[in-house]
Amino acid sequence: MADFDLVIRNGTVVTAEHTFDADIAISDGLIVALGKFTGTGDREIDATSKLVLPGGIDSHTHIEQLSAAGVMNADDFHSATVSAAFGGTTTTISFAAQHRGMQIPQVVAEYHERAAPKAVIDYAFHLIVADPTPETLADHLPSAIEGGVASLKLYMTYDRLMVDDRQILEVLTVARSHGALTMVHAENHGMIGWMSDRVVGDGNTLPRYHAVCHTRGAEAEAIHRLIALSELADAPVLIVHVSTPEGIDQIRQARARGLKVYGETCPQYLFLTSDDLDRGGLDGAMFCCSPPPRDAVSQEACWEGLLDGTLQVYSSDHAPFRFDASGKLPNGAQTTFKEIANGVPGLELRLPMLYTEGVGSGRLTPNQFVDITSTQHARIYGLYPKKGTIAVGSDADLAIWDPERELEITHDMIHDNVGYTPYAGRRLRGWPDTVLSRGDVIIDDGVLHAERGRGRFLHRGGLASAIPLGRDVPEIRQMGAWGTPLRR
Ligand code: DUC
Ligand code: ZN
Ligand code: ZN
């Protein structure tokens, strides 16, 4: 009988703070010893020449979500979480989506029913609030937060989802008093609609016009307005999928004033541009997401935002739709850019692409990579230190990376159910060959060993204890986690 369930030997452990050579002992799903210790494992993994990283946390994914227009994502909780695991991600946070007229308790119950029998890694939910009625605000939001869904998402655009400024203030007030964090899709609805109607009216319907109509100014204006609302309500906000230099500057200035404003960017804003939407026929629809990929200057601003701590998290915004009438192209060949289902897949490639382009190029240290792909997600969304680090007592969610492994991206190597990848043909260097979730080796040298439904729901308490309210509360500054710049 061995001392531990599993021991990982001879690897180089990388956390957001440190890099060190250590063995890791795991029992009952937890890390129980770290360093040099006596004792053996029932199973031993040799990680010589490998990096052992905390499993990735992807805090922005759309899984088995029904869009307000009635289109179901191509991935269910099985295909999405399998795909995540192959790419080194061991926790997802996806959305339970309220549409107008829906009751939140039923919405949350339905997403639990969808996820529980299928997920192979641990998961949590954010709650999309599209209909903040008095009953929703008074009863349903507090109960959802109590039930472990401690983050909300609001949309400032999309006809069927958007809330107005007053409704944003109402939701922020409830979120503040119950300790929830509010994420916001910030684009100016009127600007996009006005542009789109004129452009389509002139007969321009191809996917490339999606990028033309979602102007940089539409993002910057909405972020500016949201920051003013957040300041008035004195409630934290996290602006998702930030894509523009102007938007990032708004966040930078707000943070410099001490406001609790956080930001996220995604692979599509680092690795794609609006030129990708300008392919023959409707092919550009494969790259249509909102906000759209932009240009080299914007890509650079997103890198800079991650590096200087303006943006704390890098998530996939995995929004999987097949390239046919069931998904991207509801009206087949006649689909105009206004009707294309928005979103690109990215769960599986999020980490390997950032590793290749960030760590491989020397822009990011391995520690910074861990910080923006895992640790900051855990801290901001209330999962730390159970998730997001390698420490005694933390869940043994680990990705063992071969930093030298080279491969070319093809769509058939990806395990999601989308049928294409926007990143085909790119070369990668660095891949997570072996992945552990709560001590179970779920990907073993590239082979899946995970039963459906083994993933567990992560109940996150209201974040009140983690986020002291009030702008200049000294504890906020002491908690370096909240937006610690990567350049120290
Ligand atoms: N934009 C969103 O707002 N959500 C899903 C994907 C997208 O492109
Ligand atoms: Zn969005
Ligand atoms: Zn999204």
Short mmCIF file of C-alpha atoms in Angstrom, two decimals, residues 34-221:
data_model
loop_
_atom_site.label_atom_id
_atom_site.label_comp_id
_atom_site.label_asym_id
_atom_site.label_seq_id
_atom_site.Cartn_x
_atom_site.Cartn_y
_atom_site.Cartn_z
CA LEU A 34 4.91 19.50 -2.52
CA GLY A 35 8.70 19.49 -2.73
CA LYS A 36 10.96 16.61 -1.78
CA PHE A 37 9.27 14.07 0.48
CA THR A 38 9.55 10.42 1.27
CA GLY A 39 6.71 8.15 0.28
CA THR A 40 5.40 6.65 -2.90
CA GLY A 41 2.20 6.80 -4.88
CA ASP A 42 -0.14 4.05 -6.05
CA ARG A 43 0.64 5.61 -9.37
CA GLU A 44 3.68 7.67 -10.30
CA ILE A 45 4.03 9.99 -13.29
CA ASP A 46 7.45 11.06 -14.46
CA ALA A 47 7.36 14.71 -15.49
CA THR A 48 11.03 15.08 -16.37
CA SER A 49 11.43 18.00 -18.86
CA LYS A 50 7.78 18.91 -18.38
CA LEU A 51 6.11 21.91 -16.78
CA VAL A 52 3.40 21.26 -14.20
CA LEU A 53 0.86 24.09 -14.27
CA PRO A 54 -2.44 24.69 -12.48
CA GLY A 55 -5.20 23.56 -14.82
CA GLY A 56 -6.61 26.42 -16.85
CA ILE A 57 -9.80 28.15 -15.74
CA ASP A 58 -11.89 29.43 -18.61
CA SER A 59 -14.26 31.93 -17.03
CA HIS A 60 -16.13 32.88 -20.21
CA THR A 61 -17.69 30.02 -22.13
CA HIS A 62 -21.09 29.45 -23.75
CA ILE A 63 -22.05 25.82 -23.35
CA GLU A 64 -25.40 24.23 -24.25
CA GLN A 65 -26.83 27.72 -24.13
CA LEU A 66 -29.93 28.64 -26.04
CA SER A 67 -29.51 32.01 -27.70
CA ALA A 68 -32.29 34.57 -27.40
CA ALA A 69 -32.97 33.92 -31.10
CA GLY A 70 -33.50 30.23 -30.30
CA VAL A 71 -30.21 28.79 -31.63
CA MET A 72 -28.59 26.11 -29.45
CA ASN A 73 -24.79 26.01 -29.08
CA ALA A 74 -23.06 23.23 -30.99
CA ASP A 75 -21.40 21.99 -27.79
CA ASP A 76 -23.14 20.37 -24.89
CA PHE A 77 -21.52 19.98 -21.47
CA HIS A 78 -19.85 16.75 -22.58
CA SER A 79 -18.23 17.88 -25.83
CA ALA A 80 -17.27 21.28 -24.40
CA THR A 81 -15.67 19.96 -21.24
CA VAL A 82 -13.86 17.16 -23.08
CA SER A 83 -12.50 19.75 -25.49
CA ALA A 84 -11.49 21.98 -22.58
CA ALA A 85 -9.67 19.11 -20.87
CA PHE A 86 -7.67 18.24 -23.99
CA GLY A 87 -6.46 21.83 -24.08
CA GLY A 88 -5.40 21.88 -20.42
CA THR A 89 -8.45 23.60 -18.94
CA THR A 90 -9.87 21.97 -15.81
CA THR A 91 -12.63 24.43 -14.83
CA THR A 92 -15.18 26.24 -16.96
CA ILE A 93 -17.57 28.99 -15.99
CA SER A 94 -20.39 29.16 -18.51
CA PHE A 95 -23.72 30.95 -18.56
CA ALA A 96 -27.20 30.20 -17.32
CA ALA A 97 -29.13 32.53 -19.60
CA GLN A 98 -32.34 34.28 -18.69
CA HIS A 99 -34.31 35.63 -21.65
CA ARG A 100 -37.14 38.10 -21.23
CA GLY A 101 -40.12 36.51 -19.55
CA MET A 102 -38.12 33.62 -18.05
CA GLN A 103 -38.01 33.03 -14.30
CA ILE A 104 -34.47 32.82 -12.90
CA PRO A 105 -35.02 29.85 -10.56
CA GLN A 106 -36.14 27.73 -13.53
CA VAL A 107 -33.26 28.99 -15.67
CA VAL A 108 -30.66 28.02 -13.07
CA ALA A 109 -32.32 24.63 -12.48
CA GLU A 110 -32.30 23.87 -16.22
CA TYR A 111 -28.60 24.59 -16.61
CA HIS A 112 -27.83 22.39 -13.61
CA GLU A 113 -29.80 19.60 -15.29
CA ARG A 114 -27.88 20.09 -18.53
CA ALA A 115 -24.43 20.11 -16.94
CA ALA A 116 -24.56 17.55 -14.13
CA PRO A 117 -24.88 14.35 -16.19
CA LYS A 118 -22.34 15.39 -18.82
CA ALA A 119 -19.49 17.59 -17.54
CA VAL A 120 -16.11 15.86 -17.23
CA ILE A 121 -14.41 18.78 -15.42
CA ASP A 122 -15.63 21.06 -12.64
CA TYR A 123 -17.86 23.94 -13.63
CA ALA A 124 -19.65 27.00 -12.33
CA PHE A 125 -22.24 29.35 -13.78
CA HIS A 126 -22.65 33.06 -14.31
CA LEU A 127 -26.25 34.23 -14.56
CA ILE A 128 -27.30 36.33 -17.57
CA VAL A 129 -29.96 38.79 -16.44
CA ALA A 130 -32.12 40.08 -19.30
CA ASP A 131 -35.33 40.82 -17.42
CA PRO A 132 -34.67 42.55 -14.09
CA THR A 133 -38.28 42.74 -12.89
CA PRO A 134 -38.97 43.83 -9.29
CA GLU A 135 -39.40 40.17 -8.29
CA THR A 136 -36.12 39.25 -9.98
CA LEU A 137 -34.27 41.99 -8.17
CA ALA A 138 -35.82 41.42 -4.78
CA ASP A 139 -35.92 37.63 -4.63
CA HIS A 140 -34.55 35.72 -7.57
CA LEU A 141 -31.11 37.29 -7.86
CA PRO A 142 -30.35 37.01 -4.13
CA SER A 143 -31.44 33.33 -4.15
CA ALA A 144 -29.36 32.55 -7.23
CA ILE A 145 -26.29 34.11 -5.58
CA GLU A 146 -27.03 32.18 -2.41
CA GLY A 147 -27.23 29.06 -4.56
CA GLY A 148 -23.63 29.51 -5.63
CA VAL A 149 -24.05 31.55 -8.82
CA ALA A 150 -22.08 34.52 -7.54
CA SER A 151 -21.56 36.40 -10.80
CA LEU A 152 -24.02 38.06 -13.16
CA LYS A 153 -23.79 39.13 -16.78
CA LEU A 154 -25.54 42.05 -18.44
CA TYR A 155 -25.70 43.05 -22.10
CA MET A 156 -25.72 46.66 -23.28
CA THR A 157 -26.57 45.49 -26.82
CA TYR A 158 -28.61 42.74 -28.58
CA ASP A 159 -32.35 43.48 -28.99
CA ARG A 160 -33.52 40.55 -26.92
CA LEU A 161 -30.98 40.72 -24.09
CA MET A 162 -30.01 44.31 -23.55
CA VAL A 163 -30.77 46.26 -20.39
CA ASP A 164 -30.81 50.04 -20.15
CA ASP A 165 -28.72 52.26 -17.89
CA ARG A 166 -31.31 52.38 -15.15
CA GLN A 167 -31.67 48.60 -15.16
CA ILE A 168 -27.88 48.26 -14.99
CA LEU A 169 -27.91 50.44 -11.87
CA GLU A 170 -30.68 48.30 -10.32
CA VAL A 171 -28.78 45.08 -10.94
CA LEU A 172 -25.47 46.53 -9.77
CA THR A 173 -27.13 47.60 -6.54
CA VAL A 174 -28.40 44.07 -5.84
CA ALA A 175 -25.05 42.59 -6.87
CA ARG A 176 -23.26 44.95 -4.54
CA SER A 177 -25.39 44.15 -1.53
CA HIS A 178 -25.13 40.39 -2.10
CA GLY A 179 -21.46 40.38 -2.98
CA ALA A 180 -21.79 39.29 -6.61
CA LEU A 181 -19.57 40.48 -9.43
CA THR A 182 -21.28 41.79 -12.58
CA MET A 183 -19.78 41.13 -16.00
CA VAL A 184 -20.88 43.33 -18.86
CA HIS A 185 -20.92 43.09 -22.64
CA ALA A 186 -20.24 46.73 -23.42
CA GLU A 187 -21.11 47.95 -26.92
CA ASN A 188 -23.38 50.88 -27.85
CA HIS A 189 -26.55 49.35 -29.31
CA GLY A 190 -27.81 52.44 -31.11
CA MET A 191 -24.51 53.08 -32.89
CA ILE A 192 -24.29 49.49 -34.15
CA GLY A 193 -27.94 49.39 -35.23
CA TRP A 194 -27.77 52.71 -37.06
CA MET A 195 -24.62 51.70 -38.94
CA SER A 196 -25.93 48.23 -39.78
CA ASP A 197 -29.22 49.46 -41.20
CA ARG A 198 -27.48 51.96 -43.46
CA VAL A 199 -24.86 49.46 -44.62
CA VAL A 200 -27.42 46.72 -45.37
CA GLY A 201 -29.67 49.35 -46.99
CA ASP A 202 -26.82 50.02 -49.43
CA GLY A 203 -26.77 46.31 -50.31
CA ASN A 204 -23.67 45.37 -48.27
CA THR A 205 -24.44 42.14 -46.44
CA LEU A 206 -21.17 40.15 -46.39
CA PRO A 207 -19.55 39.14 -43.07
CA ARG A 208 -16.84 41.78 -43.39
CA TYR A 209 -19.43 44.49 -42.73
CA HIS A 210 -19.99 43.05 -39.25
CA ALA A 211 -16.57 44.43 -38.32
CA VAL A 212 -17.31 47.75 -40.02
CA CYS A 213 -20.56 48.27 -38.07
CA HIS A 214 -19.30 47.25 -34.64
CA THR A 215 -17.11 50.34 -34.47
CA ARG A 216 -14.32 50.88 -32.00
CA GLY A 217 -16.20 53.90 -30.77
CA ALA A 218 -19.24 51.77 -29.95
CA GLU A 219 -17.12 49.74 -27.54
CA ALA A 220 -15.36 52.76 -26.04
CA GLU A 221 -18.61 54.67 -25.47
#
